[in-house]
Tab-separated table of C-alpha atoms in Angstrom:
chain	number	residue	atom	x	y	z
A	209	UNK	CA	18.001	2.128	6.502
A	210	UNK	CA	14.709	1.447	5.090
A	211	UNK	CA	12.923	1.936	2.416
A	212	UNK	CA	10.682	4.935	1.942
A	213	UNK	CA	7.744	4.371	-0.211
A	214	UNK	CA	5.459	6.740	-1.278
A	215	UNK	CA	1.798	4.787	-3.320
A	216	UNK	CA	-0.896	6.300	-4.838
A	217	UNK	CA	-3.810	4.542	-5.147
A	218	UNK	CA	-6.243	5.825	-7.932
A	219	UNK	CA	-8.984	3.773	-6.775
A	220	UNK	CA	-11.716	4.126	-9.598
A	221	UNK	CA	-11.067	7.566	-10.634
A	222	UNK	CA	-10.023	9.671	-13.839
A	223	UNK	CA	-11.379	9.373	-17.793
A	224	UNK	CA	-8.448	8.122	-20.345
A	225	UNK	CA	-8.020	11.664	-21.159
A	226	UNK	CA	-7.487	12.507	-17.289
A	227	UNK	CA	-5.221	9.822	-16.368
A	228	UNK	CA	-2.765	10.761	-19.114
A	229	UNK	CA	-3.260	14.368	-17.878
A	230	UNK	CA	-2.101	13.527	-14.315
A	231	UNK	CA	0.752	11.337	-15.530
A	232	UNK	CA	2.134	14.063	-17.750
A	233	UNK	CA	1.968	16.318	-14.474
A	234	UNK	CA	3.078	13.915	-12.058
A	235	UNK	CA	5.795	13.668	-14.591
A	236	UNK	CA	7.287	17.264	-15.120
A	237	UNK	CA	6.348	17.623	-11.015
A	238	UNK	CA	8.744	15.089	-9.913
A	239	UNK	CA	11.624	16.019	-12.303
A	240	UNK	CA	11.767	19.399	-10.818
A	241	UNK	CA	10.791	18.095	-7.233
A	242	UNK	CA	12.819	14.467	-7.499
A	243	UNK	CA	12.427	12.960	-4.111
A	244	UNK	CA	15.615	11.572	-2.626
A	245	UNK	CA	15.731	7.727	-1.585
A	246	UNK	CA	11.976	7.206	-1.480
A	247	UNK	CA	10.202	4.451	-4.296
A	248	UNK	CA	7.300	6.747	-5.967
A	249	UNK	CA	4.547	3.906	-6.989
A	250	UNK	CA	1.611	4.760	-8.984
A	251	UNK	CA	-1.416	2.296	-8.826
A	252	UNK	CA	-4.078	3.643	-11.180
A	253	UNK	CA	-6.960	1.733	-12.644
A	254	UNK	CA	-5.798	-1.506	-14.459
A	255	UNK	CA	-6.688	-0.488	-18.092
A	256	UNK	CA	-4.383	1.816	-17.802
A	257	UNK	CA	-1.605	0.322	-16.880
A	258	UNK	CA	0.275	0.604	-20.398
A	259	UNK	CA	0.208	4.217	-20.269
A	260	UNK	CA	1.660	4.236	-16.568
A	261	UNK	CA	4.465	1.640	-17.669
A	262	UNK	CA	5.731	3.794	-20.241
A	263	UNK	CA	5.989	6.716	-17.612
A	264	UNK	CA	7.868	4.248	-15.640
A	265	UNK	CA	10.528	3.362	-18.118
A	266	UNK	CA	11.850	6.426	-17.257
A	267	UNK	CA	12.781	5.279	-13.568
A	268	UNK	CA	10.796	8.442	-12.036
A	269	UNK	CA	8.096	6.011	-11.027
A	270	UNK	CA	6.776	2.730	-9.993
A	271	UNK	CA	3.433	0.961	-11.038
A	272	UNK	CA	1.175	-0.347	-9.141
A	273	UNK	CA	-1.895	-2.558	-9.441
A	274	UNK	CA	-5.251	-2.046	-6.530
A	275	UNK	CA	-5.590	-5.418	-6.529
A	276	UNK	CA	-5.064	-9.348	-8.448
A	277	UNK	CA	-7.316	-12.425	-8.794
A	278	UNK	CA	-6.469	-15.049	-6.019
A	279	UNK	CA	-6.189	-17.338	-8.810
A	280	UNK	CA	-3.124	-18.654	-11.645
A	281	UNK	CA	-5.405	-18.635	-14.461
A	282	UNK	CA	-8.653	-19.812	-15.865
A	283	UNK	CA	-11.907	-19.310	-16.133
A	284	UNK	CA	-12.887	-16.334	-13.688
A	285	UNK	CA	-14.402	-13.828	-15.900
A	286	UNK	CA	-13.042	-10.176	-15.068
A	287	UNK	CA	-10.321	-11.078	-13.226
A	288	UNK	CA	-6.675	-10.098	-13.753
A	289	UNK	CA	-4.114	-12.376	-12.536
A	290	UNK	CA	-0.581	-11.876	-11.132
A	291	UNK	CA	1.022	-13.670	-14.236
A	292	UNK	CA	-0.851	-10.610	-16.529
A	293	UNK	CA	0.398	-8.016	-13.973
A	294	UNK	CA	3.900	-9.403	-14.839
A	295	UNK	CA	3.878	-9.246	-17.956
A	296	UNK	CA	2.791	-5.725	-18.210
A	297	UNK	CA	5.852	-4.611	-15.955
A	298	UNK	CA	3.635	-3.912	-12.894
A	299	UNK	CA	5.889	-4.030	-10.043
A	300	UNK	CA	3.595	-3.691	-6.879
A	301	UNK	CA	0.281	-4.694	-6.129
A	302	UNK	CA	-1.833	-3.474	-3.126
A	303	UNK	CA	-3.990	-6.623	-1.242
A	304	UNK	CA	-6.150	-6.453	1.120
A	305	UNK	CA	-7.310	-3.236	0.895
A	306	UNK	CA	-10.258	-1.827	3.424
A	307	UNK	CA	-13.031	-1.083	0.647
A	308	UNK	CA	-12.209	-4.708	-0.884
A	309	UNK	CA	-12.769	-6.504	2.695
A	310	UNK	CA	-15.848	-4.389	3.280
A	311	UNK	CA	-17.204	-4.144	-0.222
A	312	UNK	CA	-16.067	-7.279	-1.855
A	313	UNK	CA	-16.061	-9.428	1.877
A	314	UNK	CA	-12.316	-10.170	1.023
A	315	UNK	CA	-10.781	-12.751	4.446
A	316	UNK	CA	-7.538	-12.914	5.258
A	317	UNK	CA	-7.785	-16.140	3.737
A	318	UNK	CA	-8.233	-15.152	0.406
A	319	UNK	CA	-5.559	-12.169	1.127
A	320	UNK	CA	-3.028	-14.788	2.175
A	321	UNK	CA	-3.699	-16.549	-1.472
A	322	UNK	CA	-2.961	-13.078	-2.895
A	323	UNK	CA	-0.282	-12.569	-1.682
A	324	UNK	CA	1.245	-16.042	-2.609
A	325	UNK	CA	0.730	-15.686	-6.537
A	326	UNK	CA	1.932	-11.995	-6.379
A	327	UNK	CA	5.398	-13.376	-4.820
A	328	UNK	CA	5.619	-16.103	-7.217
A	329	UNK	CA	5.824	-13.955	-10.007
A	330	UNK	CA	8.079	-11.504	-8.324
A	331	UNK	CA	5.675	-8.944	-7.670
A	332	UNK	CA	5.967	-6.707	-4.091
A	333	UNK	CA	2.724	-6.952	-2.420
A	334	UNK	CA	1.520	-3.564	0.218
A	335	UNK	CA	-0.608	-5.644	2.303
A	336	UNK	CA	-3.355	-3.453	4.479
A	337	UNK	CA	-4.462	-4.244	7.696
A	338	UNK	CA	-6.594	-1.627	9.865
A	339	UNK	CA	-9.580	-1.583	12.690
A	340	UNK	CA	-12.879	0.058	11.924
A	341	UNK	CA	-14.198	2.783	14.089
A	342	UNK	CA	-16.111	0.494	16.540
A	343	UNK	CA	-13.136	-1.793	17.272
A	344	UNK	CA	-10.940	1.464	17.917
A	345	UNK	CA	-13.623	2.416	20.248
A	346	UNK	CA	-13.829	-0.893	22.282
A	347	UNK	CA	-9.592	-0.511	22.376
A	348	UNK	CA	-9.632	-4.096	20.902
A	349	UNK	CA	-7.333	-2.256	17.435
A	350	UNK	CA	-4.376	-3.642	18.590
A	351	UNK	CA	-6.025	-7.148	18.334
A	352	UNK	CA	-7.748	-6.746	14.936
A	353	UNK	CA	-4.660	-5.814	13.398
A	354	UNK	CA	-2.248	-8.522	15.021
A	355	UNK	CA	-4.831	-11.341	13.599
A	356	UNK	CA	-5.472	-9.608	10.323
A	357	UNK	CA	-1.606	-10.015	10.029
A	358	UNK	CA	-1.167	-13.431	11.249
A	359	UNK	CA	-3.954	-14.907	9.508
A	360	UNK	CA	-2.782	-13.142	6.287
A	361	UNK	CA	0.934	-13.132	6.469
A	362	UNK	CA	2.379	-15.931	9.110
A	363	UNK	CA	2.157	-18.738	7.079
A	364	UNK	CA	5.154	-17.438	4.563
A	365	UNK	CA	8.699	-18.511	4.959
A	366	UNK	CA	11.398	-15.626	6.655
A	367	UNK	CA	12.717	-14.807	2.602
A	368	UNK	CA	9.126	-14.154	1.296
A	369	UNK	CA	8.094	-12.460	4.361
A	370	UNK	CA	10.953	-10.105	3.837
A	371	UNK	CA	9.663	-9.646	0.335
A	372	UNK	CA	6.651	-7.744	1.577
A	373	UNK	CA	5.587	-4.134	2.240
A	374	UNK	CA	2.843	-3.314	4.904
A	375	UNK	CA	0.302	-0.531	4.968
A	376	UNK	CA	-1.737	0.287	8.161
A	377	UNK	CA	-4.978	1.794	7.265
A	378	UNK	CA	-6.972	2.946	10.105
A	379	UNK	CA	-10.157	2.393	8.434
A	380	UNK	CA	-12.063	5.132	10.339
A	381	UNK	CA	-9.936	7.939	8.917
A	382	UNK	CA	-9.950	6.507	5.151
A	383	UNK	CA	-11.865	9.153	3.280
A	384	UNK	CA	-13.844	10.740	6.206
A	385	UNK	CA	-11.569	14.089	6.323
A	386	UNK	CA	-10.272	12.392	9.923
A	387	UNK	CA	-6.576	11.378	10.556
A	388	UNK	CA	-4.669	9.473	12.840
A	389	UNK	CA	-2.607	11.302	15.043
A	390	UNK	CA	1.044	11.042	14.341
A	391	UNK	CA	1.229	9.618	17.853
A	392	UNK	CA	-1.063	7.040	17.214
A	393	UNK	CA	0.369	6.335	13.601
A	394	UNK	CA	3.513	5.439	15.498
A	395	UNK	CA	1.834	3.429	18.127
A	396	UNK	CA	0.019	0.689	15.882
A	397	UNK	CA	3.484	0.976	13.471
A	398	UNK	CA	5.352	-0.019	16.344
A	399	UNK	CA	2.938	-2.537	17.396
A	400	UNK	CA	3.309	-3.910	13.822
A	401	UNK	CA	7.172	-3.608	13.408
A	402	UNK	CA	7.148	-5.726	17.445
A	403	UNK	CA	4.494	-8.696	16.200
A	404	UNK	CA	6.619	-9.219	12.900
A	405	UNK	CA	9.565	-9.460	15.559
A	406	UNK	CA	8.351	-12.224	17.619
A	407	UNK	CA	7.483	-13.961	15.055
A	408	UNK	CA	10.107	-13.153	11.592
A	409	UNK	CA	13.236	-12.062	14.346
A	410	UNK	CA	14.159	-8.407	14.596
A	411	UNK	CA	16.703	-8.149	11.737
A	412	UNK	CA	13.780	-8.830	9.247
A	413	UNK	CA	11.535	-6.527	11.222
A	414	UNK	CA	13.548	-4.021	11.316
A	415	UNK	CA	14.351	-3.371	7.755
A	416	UNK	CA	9.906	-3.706	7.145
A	417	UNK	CA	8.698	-1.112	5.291
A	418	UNK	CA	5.147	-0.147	6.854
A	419	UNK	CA	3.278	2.502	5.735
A	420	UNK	CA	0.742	4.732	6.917
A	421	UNK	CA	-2.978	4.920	4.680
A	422	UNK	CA	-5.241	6.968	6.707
A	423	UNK	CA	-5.722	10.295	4.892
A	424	UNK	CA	-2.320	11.445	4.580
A	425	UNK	CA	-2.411	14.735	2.475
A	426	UNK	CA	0.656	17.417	2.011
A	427	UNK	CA	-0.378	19.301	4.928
A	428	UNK	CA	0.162	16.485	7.107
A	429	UNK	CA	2.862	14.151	5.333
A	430	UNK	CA	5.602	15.262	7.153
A	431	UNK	CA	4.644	15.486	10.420
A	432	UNK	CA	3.506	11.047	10.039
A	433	UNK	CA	6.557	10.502	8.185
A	434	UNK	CA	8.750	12.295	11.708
A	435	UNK	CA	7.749	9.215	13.087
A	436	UNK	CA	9.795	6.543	13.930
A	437	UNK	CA	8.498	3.971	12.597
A	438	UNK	CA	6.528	5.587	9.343
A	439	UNK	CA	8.159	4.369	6.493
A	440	UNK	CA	5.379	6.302	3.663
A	441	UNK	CA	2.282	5.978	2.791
A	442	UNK	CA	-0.319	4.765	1.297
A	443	UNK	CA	-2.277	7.948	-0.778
A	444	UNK	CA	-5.671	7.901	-1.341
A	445	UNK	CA	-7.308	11.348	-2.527
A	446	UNK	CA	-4.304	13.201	-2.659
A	447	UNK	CA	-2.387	11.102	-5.182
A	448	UNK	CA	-5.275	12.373	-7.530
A	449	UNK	CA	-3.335	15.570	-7.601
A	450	UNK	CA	0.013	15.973	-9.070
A	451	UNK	CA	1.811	18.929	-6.730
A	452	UNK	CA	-0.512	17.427	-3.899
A	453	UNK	CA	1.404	13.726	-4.043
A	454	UNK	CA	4.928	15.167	-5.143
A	455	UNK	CA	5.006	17.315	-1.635
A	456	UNK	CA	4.128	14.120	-0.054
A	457	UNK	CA	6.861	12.137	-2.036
A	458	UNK	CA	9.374	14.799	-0.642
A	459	UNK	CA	7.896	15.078	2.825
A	460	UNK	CA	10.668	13.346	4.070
């Protein structure tokens, strides 16, 4: 079976004060309301990661980094690199996010590069891939995503690949209030899980977690997660609220 991951991703949201706040909740929430066999990950803002890690240490939760510097080391001024993520017990690290290819003009290139240093220092990457609203429109999705993920992804070896976790974000429901139909959740899933097959073999696509990161909020959790090929998601707004991302953690 395979895994079910639930990740929140802060994005650049809550005060110190706040961010403790919603760990403590998050905290008492998901000892009363422990999900069974899903991986909860928590990716708030980097500075504070300490705080998150020593939530973590009691195995209720995962952290997460939003994002790591394409580069070892050196001298790349506000950059955090994989080897610092390490070393601070940060587990998994989203690449490739939507807002960082639109706002930061992030390539698959540089995603590829990413997700390289996070694997050599054994952290999981959640790779995103996802069409905009006009390539959804001119039916040319299926394409965007298949090259996003070649480009990105194709170059690793089968044992690295297998290493990975994979987010779908359709990029015209992130934030806008909009989701993607359940249905068409499970088409581009599928459509994923059958291009990793031709390429990776179907043993290794079959045990790929992909997730879904198109507004997924406790209302509507469980009826994505039905679907076949839904392994979790990827929480934007609603992981900003305790209750809100522990219903989703046990929508399952």
């Amino acid at each position: 079976m395979r895994r079910k991951i639930v990740a929140g991703n802060w994005k650049m949201n809550k005060s110190f004060a706040e961010a403790e706040d919603l760990l403590n909740e998050l905290y008492d929430a998901l000892e009363e309301q422990t999900p069974s066999n899903v991986d909860v990950v928590v990716c708030p803002p980097s500075i504070y990661f300490e705080m998150a890690v020593d939530f973590s240490e009691t195995g209720i939760i995962s952290v997460g980094a939003q994002d790591v510097s394409k580069y070892e080391n050196g001298a790349y001024t506000g950059e955090i690199s994989a080897q610092m993520l390490s070393g601070m017990q940060v587990e998994y690290c989203i690449v490739g996010h939507s807002e960082r290819r639109k706002y930061h003009s992030e390539t698959d290139a540089e995603i590829a590069q990413k997700t390289d240093v996070l694997l050599k220092h054994d952290i999981t990457p959640i790779v995103c891939c996802g069409e905009i609203l006009s390539e959804r429109e001119k039916n040319i999705h299926f394409e965007v995503v298949k090259k996003q993920i070649s480009d990105a992804l194709f170059h690793l070896d089968p044992l690295d690949f297998a290493k990975i976790i994979i987010a779908y974000e359709p990029v015209w429901a992130i934030g806008t209030g909009h989701t993607a139909t359940p249905e068409q959740a499970q088409e581009m899933h599928a459509f994923i899980r059958k291009t990793i097959e031709e390429k990776f073999g179907k043993e290794i696509a079959k045990k790929l977690p992909i997730l879904y990161g198109g507004s997924c909020n406790a209302k509507n959790a469980k009826d994505l997660f039905s679907q076949a090929d839904v392994d979790g998601g990827l929480i934007g707004g609603a992981s900003l609220v305790a209750q809100d991302f522990v219903t989703i953690a046990n929508a399952f």
